[in-house]
Amino acid sequence: MATRAEHFDRRPRPSNPIDQIGRTVVYEGELMRHRAYTRFLHWSYGIFFFLALLSGFGIYLPWIFAWFTPLFGGGAMTRLLHPWFGLGFVFFFGLQVLNWTSLMNWKPSDSKWMGRIRDYVTHRETMESEDVGFFNAGQKLMFWEIVIGSAVYLITGVIMWFPATFGRALVSISYVLHDISALIMLAGIFVHIYLSTFGEPGTIQAMTRGTVSEAWAWTHHPGWYRQLTGRDPYQSVEDARERLQEEPPQTDPTKAL
Amino acid sequence: MSDRKVLQIQQISGHPGPIPGLGTQREPVVCKLIDTTTCIGCKACEVACVEWNDMPFQETTFDNTYQTMPDTTWNFWNLIKFNEHETEDGAVQWLMRKHQCMHCADPGCLRACPADGAIVQYTNGIVDFQQQYCIGCQFCVSGCPFNVPKFNNSTKKVYKCTLCSDRVGQGLEPACIKACPTGCLHFGTKEDMKALAETRVQQLQEHSGFKDAGVYDPETIGGTSVIYVLHDAKNPEMYGGLPAKPRIPPSFTVWKDIFKPLGLFASMMGLVGVVLHYVTQGPRRVQPQPPVKYEEGGIESKKGE
Ligand code: SF4
Ligand code: SF4
């Protein structure tokens, strides 16, 4: 299983030598989801995002200026570091864009997914439909939102960084756009973090260890599961249900799947 | 104590809570009157400013005019701008204007500034930068309608004319006023200066043939603590680019006062939203969910232990 999963991970993207660095241990009943390089990028821009967010927030709102700026060594230091945090985010996220674009293509099935979003949010559908592959439409949307958001971020940020060069009108517009894109990204991040931790248990493992349980894969990404294992995701659920009935798991039921 | 009394704070940039001592005492608003019609371009005020504020003299570039510098800099706050203006009848007018911070009643720099205490406005109208609190973001630069605050790249702070708040706090007039040899500069309360300016304008209109003479005290920013008497108040632009209708970029006001709190509220709602989702809908577990039968048994067997 592990070999096929690794194989899949290499196939859709041009083989990248950096991608071969690092190790992902795939245990029995698990599937390889994100290689070490992808995980490294994700955490790198994640950290820079929060550094930029917290340092930016100090400057953004006078009410929290006094709480947030001391984290970075005072107001002037915060101001000095903030753009560099932003650049760090853009750099690592840019690499991830190169890494992921092919997986993020919007397909007709994604529009269908958006139409069914109510059912997913209210759990009326417990499993995703079969056309959901490696990423679902929600994840793609979030990805492209951040691509656009960080482009706005970068352009307006550079303008605000050198106000003398770009002039008053441009700077004062940038100031507003920069903050709007920050707020949209912030809202997206809340949802992202919630879903990957509390909202959909078993997800965060994809970014910590790089693997997910098979049950997670057929539940949330049936198309990917089928592509990877060659098995029918719905049949796999039935099989698992039978196994459960025969010999109830001794410990945490989700783990045994 | 004496300077505390005169320099009573009216507004503070980026300050969350109530302003300490706000409104406990009112001092008359001070004002500098610049009568451009009697300025001889001697630059005594420039020198006085540099000397009083202990700035080093610096090299400049010669641009074929009498102007000392192309523009004000972080350590050169007071510049006489020269402009040769040809009137309709072909006569040449030599227009001189003293350019420095206008000490606006509604200062764009202060509105834009995010750093607590970096810009203060005293009740006497003086707008003062407190460099120790400045974070060097230069928002004030884009907030000022007169392009006054200037950034020092090595200290990463912004500087501008203080209207000699240190002197005024001690009951003295600003250094430029003291140095002016022609009486073109006056200093006093805003009311007195306005009255003086009006008198002078009347004089210009009635006795010197300047029909359009007037006072420059732009209402768009609530008036300023530096006012001008101009030969032609209809065309302030020709005095080295004095804006006819100075404005704080509307984006600053609208964004800071309305969209910022709204935006923060919206993103907090996002946070509330995910918490509510967890509480009402719960997590989406992987399939199949374990049979209920087993769960009951498990709980029971645990109880039995
Ligand atoms: S002229 Fe500019 S720097 Fe001076 S008080 Fe007005 S807005 Fe501030
Ligand atoms: S640069 Fe200007 S706006 Fe920024 S903190 Fe300093 S005084 Fe305030």
Coordinates of C-alpha atoms and ligand atoms in Angstrom, one line a residue:
Chain A
M1 CA 0.0 0.0 0.0
A2 CA 2.6 2.4 1.0
T3 CA 4.5 2.1 -2.2
R4 CA 1.5 2.8 -4.3
A5 CA 0.7 5.8 -2.2
E6 CA 4.2 7.2 -2.6
H7 CA 3.9 6.5 -6.2
F8 CA 0.8 8.5 -6.5
D9 CA 2.3 11.4 -4.6
R10 CA 5.1 11.6 -7.1
R11 CA 3.0 11.1 -10.2
P12 CA 0.9 14.2 -10.6
R13 CA 3.8 16.6 -10.2
P14 CA 7.1 16.8 -11.9
S15 CA 9.6 14.9 -9.8
N16 CA 11.2 17.3 -7.5
P17 CA 14.6 16.4 -5.9
I18 CA 13.7 18.3 -2.7
D19 CA 10.6 16.3 -2.5
Q20 CA 12.7 13.2 -1.9
I21 CA 14.3 14.7 1.3
G22 CA 12.8 13.6 4.6
R23 CA 11.0 10.5 5.6
T24 CA 7.3 9.7 5.9
V25 CA 6.5 6.5 7.8
V26 CA 3.3 4.8 6.6
Y27 CA 1.9 2.3 9.0
E28 CA -0.6 -0.4 8.4
G29 CA -4.0 1.0 7.6
E30 CA -2.6 4.3 6.6
L31 CA -2.1 6.2 3.3
M32 CA 0.6 8.6 2.4
R33 CA -0.8 12.1 1.9
H34 CA 1.8 14.8 2.2
R35 CA 5.5 14.3 1.7
A36 CA 8.0 15.9 4.0
Y37 CA 8.7 18.8 1.7
T38 CA 5.0 19.7 1.5
R39 CA 4.8 19.5 5.3
F40 CA 7.9 21.7 5.7
L41 CA 6.4 24.3 3.4
H42 CA 3.1 24.2 5.2
W43 CA 4.5 24.8 8.6
S44 CA 7.0 27.4 7.4
Y45 CA 4.4 29.7 5.9
G46 CA 2.0 28.8 8.7
I47 CA 4.5 30.2 11.2
F48 CA 5.3 33.3 9.1
F49 CA 1.6 33.9 8.6
F50 CA 1.0 34.1 12.4
L51 CA 4.1 36.2 13.0
A52 CA 2.9 38.6 10.3
L53 CA -0.7 38.5 11.6
L54 CA 0.3 39.1 15.3
S55 CA 2.8 41.9 14.5
G56 CA 0.3 43.4 12.0
F57 CA -2.5 43.3 14.5
G58 CA -0.5 45.5 16.9
I59 CA -0.2 48.1 14.2
Y60 CA -3.8 47.5 13.0
L61 CA -5.7 48.3 16.1
P62 CA -4.8 50.8 18.8
W63 CA -6.7 48.8 21.4
I64 CA -4.3 45.9 21.2
F65 CA -1.2 47.8 20.3
A66 CA 0.0 47.6 23.9
W67 CA -0.6 43.8 24.0
F68 CA 0.9 42.7 20.8
T69 CA 3.8 45.0 20.1
P70 CA 5.8 43.9 23.2
L71 CA 5.8 40.4 21.8
F72 CA 8.2 41.6 19.1
G73 CA 10.3 43.9 21.1
G74 CA 8.3 47.1 21.0
G75 CA 6.4 49.1 18.4
A76 CA 9.4 50.2 16.3
M77 CA 10.7 46.6 16.2
T78 CA 7.3 45.3 15.3
R79 CA 7.1 47.7 12.5
L80 CA 10.6 46.7 11.3
L81 CA 9.9 43.0 11.4
H82 CA 6.4 42.9 10.1
P83 CA 7.2 43.3 6.4
W84 CA 9.9 40.6 6.6
F85 CA 7.4 38.2 8.2
G86 CA 5.2 38.9 5.3
L87 CA 7.9 38.3 2.8
G88 CA 8.7 35.0 4.6
F89 CA 5.1 34.0 4.2
V90 CA 4.9 34.9 0.6
F91 CA 8.2 33.1 -0.2
F92 CA 7.2 29.7 1.4
F93 CA 3.6 30.0 0.2
G94 CA 4.9 30.7 -3.3
L95 CA 6.8 27.4 -3.2
Q96 CA 3.7 25.6 -2.1
V97 CA 1.8 27.2 -5.0
L98 CA 4.3 25.7 -7.4
N99 CA 4.0 22.4 -5.5
W100 CA 0.2 22.3 -5.5
T101 CA -1.3 24.2 -8.5
S102 CA -1.9 21.0 -10.5
L103 CA -4.0 19.6 -7.6
M104 CA -5.9 22.8 -7.2
N105 CA -7.5 23.0 -10.7
W106 CA -11.1 23.9 -10.4
K107 CA -13.3 21.2 -11.9
P108 CA -17.0 21.0 -12.7
S109 CA -17.3 18.5 -9.8
D110 CA -16.1 21.3 -7.5
S111 CA -18.9 23.5 -8.5
K112 CA -21.3 20.7 -7.7
W113 CA -19.6 20.3 -4.3
M114 CA -20.3 24.0 -3.6
G115 CA -23.9 23.4 -4.4
R116 CA -24.1 20.7 -1.7
I117 CA -22.1 22.6 0.9
R118 CA -25.1 22.9 3.2
D119 CA -25.3 19.1 3.5
Y120 CA -21.7 18.9 4.3
V121 CA -21.8 21.6 7.0
T122 CA -24.9 20.1 8.7
H123 CA -23.5 16.6 8.4
R124 CA -26.5 15.5 6.4
E125 CA -23.9 13.8 4.2
T126 CA -21.4 11.9 6.2
M127 CA -19.2 10.9 3.3
E128 CA -18.0 13.1 0.5
S129 CA -19.1 12.1 -3.0
E130 CA -16.9 10.0 -5.2
D131 CA -15.7 12.9 -7.4
V132 CA -13.9 14.5 -4.5
G133 CA -10.2 13.8 -5.2
F134 CA -7.1 14.9 -3.4
F135 CA -8.5 18.3 -2.4
N136 CA -12.2 19.2 -2.2
A137 CA -13.7 22.4 -3.4
G138 CA -13.6 24.1 0.0
Q139 CA -9.9 23.5 0.2
K140 CA -9.4 24.7 -3.3
L141 CA -11.3 27.8 -2.6
M142 CA -9.3 28.5 0.5
F143 CA -6.1 28.0 -1.5
W144 CA -7.0 30.4 -4.3
E145 CA -8.3 32.9 -1.8
I146 CA -4.9 32.9 -0.2
V147 CA -3.1 33.1 -3.5
I148 CA -5.1 36.2 -4.4
G149 CA -5.0 37.5 -0.9
S150 CA -1.2 37.3 -0.7
A151 CA -0.8 38.9 -4.1
V152 CA -2.8 41.9 -2.7
Y153 CA -0.8 41.6 0.5
L154 CA 2.5 41.7 -1.3
I155 CA 1.8 44.5 -3.7
T156 CA 0.1 46.8 -1.1
G157 CA 2.7 45.8 1.5
V158 CA 5.6 46.9 -0.7
I159 CA 3.8 50.2 -1.4
M160 CA 3.3 50.8 2.3
W161 CA 6.8 49.9 3.0
F162 CA 8.2 52.7 0.9
P163 CA 5.6 55.4 1.0
A164 CA 7.9 58.1 -0.2
T165 CA 8.4 56.2 -3.5
F166 CA 4.8 55.5 -4.3
G167 CA 3.0 58.6 -3.1
R168 CA 0.1 59.5 -0.9
A169 CA -2.9 58.3 -2.9
L170 CA -1.5 54.8 -3.6
V171 CA -0.4 54.4 0.0
S172 CA -3.7 55.3 1.4
I173 CA -5.5 52.9 -0.9
S174 CA -3.0 50.1 -0.1
Y175 CA -3.5 50.6 3.6
V176 CA -7.2 49.7 3.2
L177 CA -6.7 46.8 0.8
H178 CA -3.9 45.4 2.9
D179 CA -6.2 45.2 5.9
I180 CA -9.2 43.8 4.0
S181 CA -7.2 41.0 2.6
A182 CA -5.8 40.3 6.0
L183 CA -9.3 40.1 7.5
I184 CA -10.5 37.7 4.7
M185 CA -7.5 35.5 5.2
L186 CA -8.0 35.6 9.0
A187 CA -11.6 34.4 8.6
G188 CA -10.4 31.6 6.3
I189 CA -7.7 30.6 8.7
F190 CA -10.3 30.1 11.5
V191 CA -12.2 27.7 9.4
H192 CA -9.1 25.9 8.2
I193 CA -7.7 25.4 11.7
Y194 CA -11.1 24.3 13.0
L195 CA -11.7 21.7 10.3
S196 CA -8.2 20.3 10.5
T197 CA -8.4 19.8 14.3
F198 CA -11.8 19.6 16.0
G199 CA -14.0 19.7 13.0
E200 CA -12.7 16.6 11.2
P201 CA -10.7 14.4 13.6
G202 CA -7.8 12.6 12.0
T203 CA -7.0 15.4 9.6
I204 CA -4.1 17.2 11.3
Q205 CA -2.0 14.0 11.1
A206 CA -1.7 14.6 7.4
M207 CA 0.4 17.7 8.2
T208 CA 2.2 16.3 11.2
R209 CA 3.2 12.8 10.1
G210 CA 2.2 13.0 6.5
T211 CA -0.2 10.1 6.6
V212 CA -4.0 9.6 7.1
S213 CA -6.0 6.5 8.0
E214 CA -7.6 4.7 5.2
A215 CA -11.0 5.4 6.8
W216 CA -10.2 9.1 6.8
A217 CA -9.3 8.9 3.1
W218 CA -12.5 7.1 2.0
T219 CA -14.6 9.4 4.1
H220 CA -13.3 12.7 3.1
H221 CA -11.6 12.1 -0.3
P222 CA -13.2 9.0 -1.8
G223 CA -12.0 9.8 -5.3
W224 CA -8.4 10.0 -4.1
Y225 CA -8.9 6.8 -2.1
R226 CA -10.1 4.9 -5.2
Q227 CA -7.3 6.3 -7.3
L228 CA -4.7 5.3 -4.7
T229 CA -5.9 1.9 -3.7
G230 CA -8.0 0.8 -6.7
R231 CA -10.8 -0.1 -4.3
D232 CA -14.3 1.2 -4.2
P233 CA -14.6 3.6 -1.2
Y234 CA -18.2 2.7 -0.5
Q235 CA -17.4 -1.0 -0.5
S236 CA -14.6 -0.4 1.9
V237 CA -17.0 1.3 4.3
E238 CA -19.2 -1.7 4.1
D239 CA -16.3 -4.1 4.7
A240 CA -15.2 -2.0 7.6
R241 CA -18.7 -2.0 9.1
E242 CA -18.8 -5.7 9.0
R243 CA -15.3 -6.1 10.5
L244 CA -16.5 -3.8 13.3
Q245 CA -19.6 -5.9 14.0
E246 CA -17.6 -9.1 14.1
E247 CA -14.8 -8.0 16.4
P248 CA -15.5 -4.7 18.1
P249 CA -12.2 -2.8 18.5
Q250 CA -10.6 -3.0 21.9
T251 CA -9.5 0.6 22.1
D252 CA -10.4 3.7 20.2
P253 CA -12.7 2.6 17.4
T254 CA -11.5 5.1 14.9
K255 CA -7.9 4.0 15.2
A256 CA -8.6 0.4 14.4
L257 CA -10.1 1.3 11.0
Chain B
M1 CA 4.9 72.8 35.8
S2 CA 4.4 75.9 33.7
D3 CA 4.8 74.1 30.4
R4 CA 2.3 71.4 31.5
K5 CA -0.3 74.1 31.8
V6 CA 0.2 75.4 28.4
L7 CA 0.8 72.1 26.7
Q8 CA -2.5 70.5 27.8
I9 CA -3.2 67.4 25.6
Q10 CA -6.2 67.4 23.4
Q11 CA -5.8 64.3 21.2
I12 CA -3.3 61.4 21.2
S13 CA -2.6 59.2 18.2
G14 CA -3.5 55.5 18.4
H15 CA -4.6 55.8 22.0
P16 CA -7.3 53.3 23.1
G17 CA -8.7 54.7 26.4
P18 CA -9.7 58.1 27.6
I19 CA -7.1 60.7 27.2
P20 CA -5.6 61.6 30.6
G21 CA -6.6 65.0 31.8
L22 CA -8.7 65.6 28.8
G23 CA -10.6 68.9 28.9
T24 CA -9.5 69.8 32.5
Q25 CA -8.2 73.1 31.3
R26 CA -8.6 75.2 28.2
E27 CA -5.9 77.4 26.9
P28 CA -6.3 79.8 24.0
V29 CA -5.5 78.2 20.7
V30 CA -2.2 79.7 19.5
C31 CA -1.6 80.6 15.9
K32 CA 1.2 81.7 13.6
L33 CA 0.3 84.3 11.0
I34 CA 2.4 84.4 7.9
D35 CA 1.8 87.5 5.8
T36 CA 3.2 86.4 2.4
T37 CA 2.8 90.0 1.1
T38 CA 5.5 91.3 3.4
C39 CA 7.9 88.4 3.2
I40 CA 11.2 89.5 1.7
G41 CA 12.6 86.0 1.4
C42 CA 15.5 86.7 3.8
K43 CA 15.4 83.2 5.2
A44 CA 16.0 84.4 8.8
C45 CA 13.3 82.1 9.9
E46 CA 15.0 79.1 8.3
V47 CA 18.2 79.8 10.1
A48 CA 16.4 80.5 13.4
C49 CA 14.6 77.1 13.1
V50 CA 17.8 75.2 12.3
E51 CA 19.6 76.9 15.2
W52 CA 17.0 76.6 17.8
N53 CA 16.3 73.0 17.1
D54 CA 20.0 72.2 17.0
M55 CA 20.0 70.8 13.5
P56 CA 23.3 70.6 11.6
F57 CA 23.6 72.9 8.6
Q58 CA 23.6 70.8 5.5
E59 CA 24.6 71.0 1.8
T60 CA 22.0 71.6 -0.8
T61 CA 21.5 71.7 -4.5
F62 CA 21.3 74.9 -6.5
D63 CA 18.2 74.8 -8.7
N64 CA 18.5 78.3 -10.2
T65 CA 16.0 79.8 -7.7
Y66 CA 16.4 81.4 -4.3
Q67 CA 15.0 78.3 -2.6
T68 CA 17.4 76.9 0.0
M69 CA 16.4 73.3 -0.4
P70 CA 14.2 71.4 -2.9
D71 CA 11.9 70.4 0.0
T72 CA 11.9 70.3 3.8
T73 CA 13.8 67.3 5.3
W74 CA 13.7 65.5 8.6
N75 CA 16.1 68.0 10.0
F76 CA 15.0 71.0 8.0
W77 CA 11.5 71.9 9.0
N78 CA 11.0 75.4 7.7
L79 CA 11.5 76.3 4.0
I80 CA 10.7 79.4 2.1
K81 CA 9.3 78.4 -1.2
F82 CA 9.8 80.8 -4.1
N83 CA 7.6 81.1 -7.1
E84 CA 7.8 83.6 -10.0
H85 CA 4.3 84.1 -11.1
E86 CA 3.2 86.0 -14.2
T87 CA 0.0 87.8 -13.8
E88 CA -2.6 88.3 -16.5
D89 CA -1.3 91.7 -17.4
G90 CA 2.3 90.4 -17.8
A91 CA 3.7 91.6 -14.6
V92 CA 5.9 89.2 -12.6
Q93 CA 5.0 88.6 -9.1
W94 CA 7.6 87.1 -6.8
L95 CA 5.7 84.9 -4.4
M96 CA 7.3 83.6 -1.2
R97 CA 5.7 81.2 1.2
K98 CA 7.0 79.8 4.4
H99 CA 6.4 76.1 4.3
Q100 CA 6.2 74.1 7.5
C101 CA 3.7 72.0 9.5
M102 CA 0.3 73.7 9.5
H103 CA -0.8 72.4 12.9
C104 CA -4.2 71.4 11.6
A105 CA -7.2 71.4 14.0
D106 CA -8.0 67.9 12.5
P107 CA -4.6 66.6 11.8
G108 CA -4.4 63.8 9.2
C109 CA -1.1 62.7 10.6
L110 CA -2.6 62.0 14.0
R111 CA -5.6 60.2 12.6
A112 CA -3.4 57.9 10.5
C113 CA -0.8 57.2 13.2
P114 CA -1.3 53.8 14.9
A115 CA 1.3 54.2 17.7
D116 CA 0.0 55.2 21.1
G117 CA 1.3 58.6 21.9
A118 CA 3.5 59.2 18.9
I119 CA 1.5 62.2 17.9
V120 CA -0.2 64.5 20.3
Q121 CA -2.3 67.6 19.8
Y122 CA -2.3 70.0 22.7
T123 CA -5.3 72.1 23.5
N124 CA -3.5 75.1 22.4
G125 CA -3.5 73.6 18.8
I126 CA 0.1 72.5 18.6
V127 CA 0.6 69.1 17.0
D128 CA 3.7 67.5 18.3
F129 CA 5.5 64.3 17.4
Q130 CA 6.9 62.3 20.3
Q131 CA 9.7 60.4 18.5
Q132 CA 10.2 58.0 21.4
Y133 CA 6.9 56.4 20.7
C134 CA 7.1 56.5 16.9
I135 CA 7.3 53.1 15.2
G136 CA 8.4 54.5 11.8
C137 CA 5.5 53.2 9.8
Q138 CA 5.1 56.5 8.0
F139 CA 1.3 56.4 7.9
C140 CA 1.4 60.0 9.0
V141 CA 3.3 60.8 5.8
S142 CA 0.3 59.7 3.7
G143 CA -2.2 61.1 6.1
C144 CA -0.9 64.7 6.0
P145 CA -2.4 66.8 3.3
F146 CA 0.6 69.1 3.2
N147 CA 3.3 66.5 2.8
V148 CA 5.0 67.7 6.0
P149 CA 6.3 64.8 8.1
K150 CA 9.7 63.6 6.9
F151 CA 11.2 60.2 7.6
N152 CA 14.8 59.8 8.9
N153 CA 16.0 56.5 7.4
S154 CA 18.7 56.0 10.0
T155 CA 16.6 56.6 13.2
K156 CA 13.4 55.2 11.5
K157 CA 11.5 58.1 13.0
V158 CA 9.5 60.9 11.6
Y159 CA 10.1 64.6 12.3
K160 CA 8.5 67.9 11.6
C161 CA 8.0 71.5 12.8
T162 CA 6.9 71.5 16.5
L163 CA 5.7 75.1 16.4
C164 CA 8.5 75.4 19.0
S165 CA 6.3 73.7 21.6
D166 CA 9.2 73.9 23.9
R167 CA 9.4 77.7 23.6
V168 CA 5.7 78.2 23.6
G169 CA 5.4 76.0 26.7
Q170 CA 7.6 78.5 28.4
G171 CA 5.6 81.5 27.2
L172 CA 7.9 82.4 24.3
E173 CA 7.1 82.8 20.7
P174 CA 8.5 80.4 18.1
A175 CA 12.0 80.9 16.9
C176 CA 11.0 81.9 13.4
I177 CA 8.7 84.6 14.7
K178 CA 11.5 86.0 16.8
A179 CA 13.9 86.1 13.9
C180 CA 11.6 87.7 11.3
P181 CA 12.8 91.2 10.5
T182 CA 9.8 92.5 8.6
G183 CA 7.0 91.7 10.9
C184 CA 5.6 89.3 8.3
L185 CA 5.4 86.6 11.0
H186 CA 3.1 87.1 14.0
F187 CA 2.3 84.9 16.8
G188 CA -0.6 85.0 19.3
T189 CA -4.1 83.5 19.9
K190 CA -5.9 82.2 16.9
E191 CA -8.6 84.8 17.4
D192 CA -6.1 87.7 17.5
M193 CA -4.3 86.4 14.5
K194 CA -7.4 85.9 12.5
A195 CA -8.5 89.5 13.3
L196 CA -5.1 90.8 12.4
A197 CA -5.1 88.8 9.1
E198 CA -8.6 90.2 8.3
T199 CA -7.4 93.7 8.9
R200 CA -4.4 93.1 6.6
V201 CA -6.6 91.6 3.9
Q202 CA -8.9 94.6 4.0
Q203 CA -5.9 96.8 3.7
L204 CA -4.6 94.9 0.7
Q205 CA -8.0 94.9 -1.0
E206 CA -8.7 98.6 -0.4
H207 CA -5.4 100.3 -0.6
S208 CA -3.1 98.0 -2.6
G209 CA -5.3 96.8 -5.3
F210 CA -5.2 93.1 -4.5
K211 CA -8.9 92.4 -5.0
D212 CA -8.6 88.7 -4.3
A213 CA -6.5 89.0 -1.2
G214 CA -7.6 86.7 1.6
V215 CA -6.8 84.5 4.5
Y216 CA -5.8 80.9 4.1
D217 CA -7.2 78.9 7.0
P218 CA -8.7 75.8 5.3
E219 CA -12.0 74.7 6.6
T220 CA -11.6 71.2 5.1
I221 CA -9.4 70.3 8.0
G222 CA -11.1 72.4 10.6
G223 CA -8.7 75.3 10.2
T224 CA -5.0 75.4 11.0
S225 CA -2.8 77.0 13.7
V226 CA -0.7 78.4 10.9
I227 CA -2.6 80.9 8.7
Y228 CA -1.5 82.9 5.7
V229 CA -2.4 86.2 4.2
L230 CA -2.3 85.7 0.4
H231 CA -2.4 88.3 -2.3
D232 CA -4.6 85.9 -4.2
A233 CA -6.5 83.6 -1.9
K234 CA -8.3 82.1 -4.9
N235 CA -5.1 80.5 -6.1
P236 CA -3.2 79.2 -3.1
E237 CA -1.6 76.5 -5.4
M238 CA 0.6 79.1 -7.0
Y239 CA 2.3 79.7 -3.6
G240 CA 4.6 76.7 -3.9
G241 CA 1.7 74.2 -4.0
L242 CA -0.4 75.2 -1.1
P243 CA -3.5 73.0 -1.6
A244 CA -6.8 74.9 -2.1
K245 CA -8.8 72.2 -0.4
P246 CA -6.4 70.1 1.8
R247 CA -8.0 66.8 2.7
I248 CA -7.1 63.8 4.8
P249 CA -7.4 60.9 2.3
P250 CA -11.0 59.7 2.9
S251 CA -9.8 56.1 3.0
F252 CA -8.1 56.9 6.3
T253 CA -11.1 58.2 8.0
V254 CA -13.7 55.7 6.7
W255 CA -11.4 52.8 7.2
K256 CA -10.2 53.6 10.7
D257 CA -13.6 54.7 12.1
I258 CA -16.0 52.3 10.4
F259 CA -14.4 49.4 8.6
K260 CA -11.8 48.5 11.2
P261 CA -14.2 47.8 14.0
L262 CA -16.6 46.2 11.5
G263 CA -13.9 44.0 10.1
L264 CA -12.7 42.9 13.4
F265 CA -16.3 42.2 14.4
A266 CA -16.8 40.1 11.3
S267 CA -13.6 38.0 11.8
M268 CA -14.6 37.5 15.5
M269 CA -17.9 36.3 14.2
G270 CA -16.0 33.7 12.2
L271 CA -14.5 32.5 15.4
V272 CA -17.8 32.4 17.1
G273 CA -19.2 30.6 14.0
V274 CA -16.8 27.7 14.2
V275 CA -17.3 27.3 17.9
L276 CA -21.1 27.2 17.4
H277 CA -20.7 24.7 14.6
Y278 CA -18.8 22.4 16.9
V279 CA -21.3 22.7 19.6
T280 CA -24.4 22.3 17.4
Q281 CA -23.2 19.9 14.7
G282 CA -20.2 18.3 16.3
P283 CA -17.2 16.9 14.4
R284 CA -17.5 15.0 11.2
R285 CA -16.1 11.6 12.0
V286 CA -14.6 9.1 9.6
Q287 CA -17.0 6.4 8.4
P288 CA -18.4 4.0 9.4
Q289 CA -19.2 5.3 12.9
P290 CA -18.8 2.5 15.3
P291 CA -22.1 0.7 16.1
V292 CA -24.1 2.1 19.0
K293 CA -24.3 -1.4 20.4
Y294 CA -20.6 -1.5 21.0
E295 CA -20.5 1.9 22.5
E296 CA -23.1 1.0 25.2
G297 CA -21.2 -2.2 25.9
G298 CA -18.0 -0.4 26.2
I299 CA -19.4 2.1 28.7
E300 CA -21.0 -0.6 30.7
S301 CA -17.9 -2.8 30.8
K302 CA -15.9 0.3 31.9
K303 CA -18.4 0.8 34.7
G304 CA -18.2 -2.8 35.8
E305 CA -14.4 -2.6 36.3
Ligands
SF4_1 S1 0.3 69.8 8.4 FE1 0.5 67.6 8.3 S2 2.0 67.2 9.9 FE2 1.2 69.2 10.3 S3 -0.5 68.9 11.7 FE3 -1.3 69.0 9.7 S4 -1.4 66.8 9.0 FE4 0.0 66.9 10.8
SF4_2 S1 5.8 57.2 11.5 FE1 4.2 58.7 11.8 S2 2.3 57.5 11.8 FE2 4.0 56.0 12.1 S3 4.2 55.9 14.3 FE3 5.6 57.5 13.7 S4 4.5 59.4 13.9 FE4 3.0 57.7 13.9

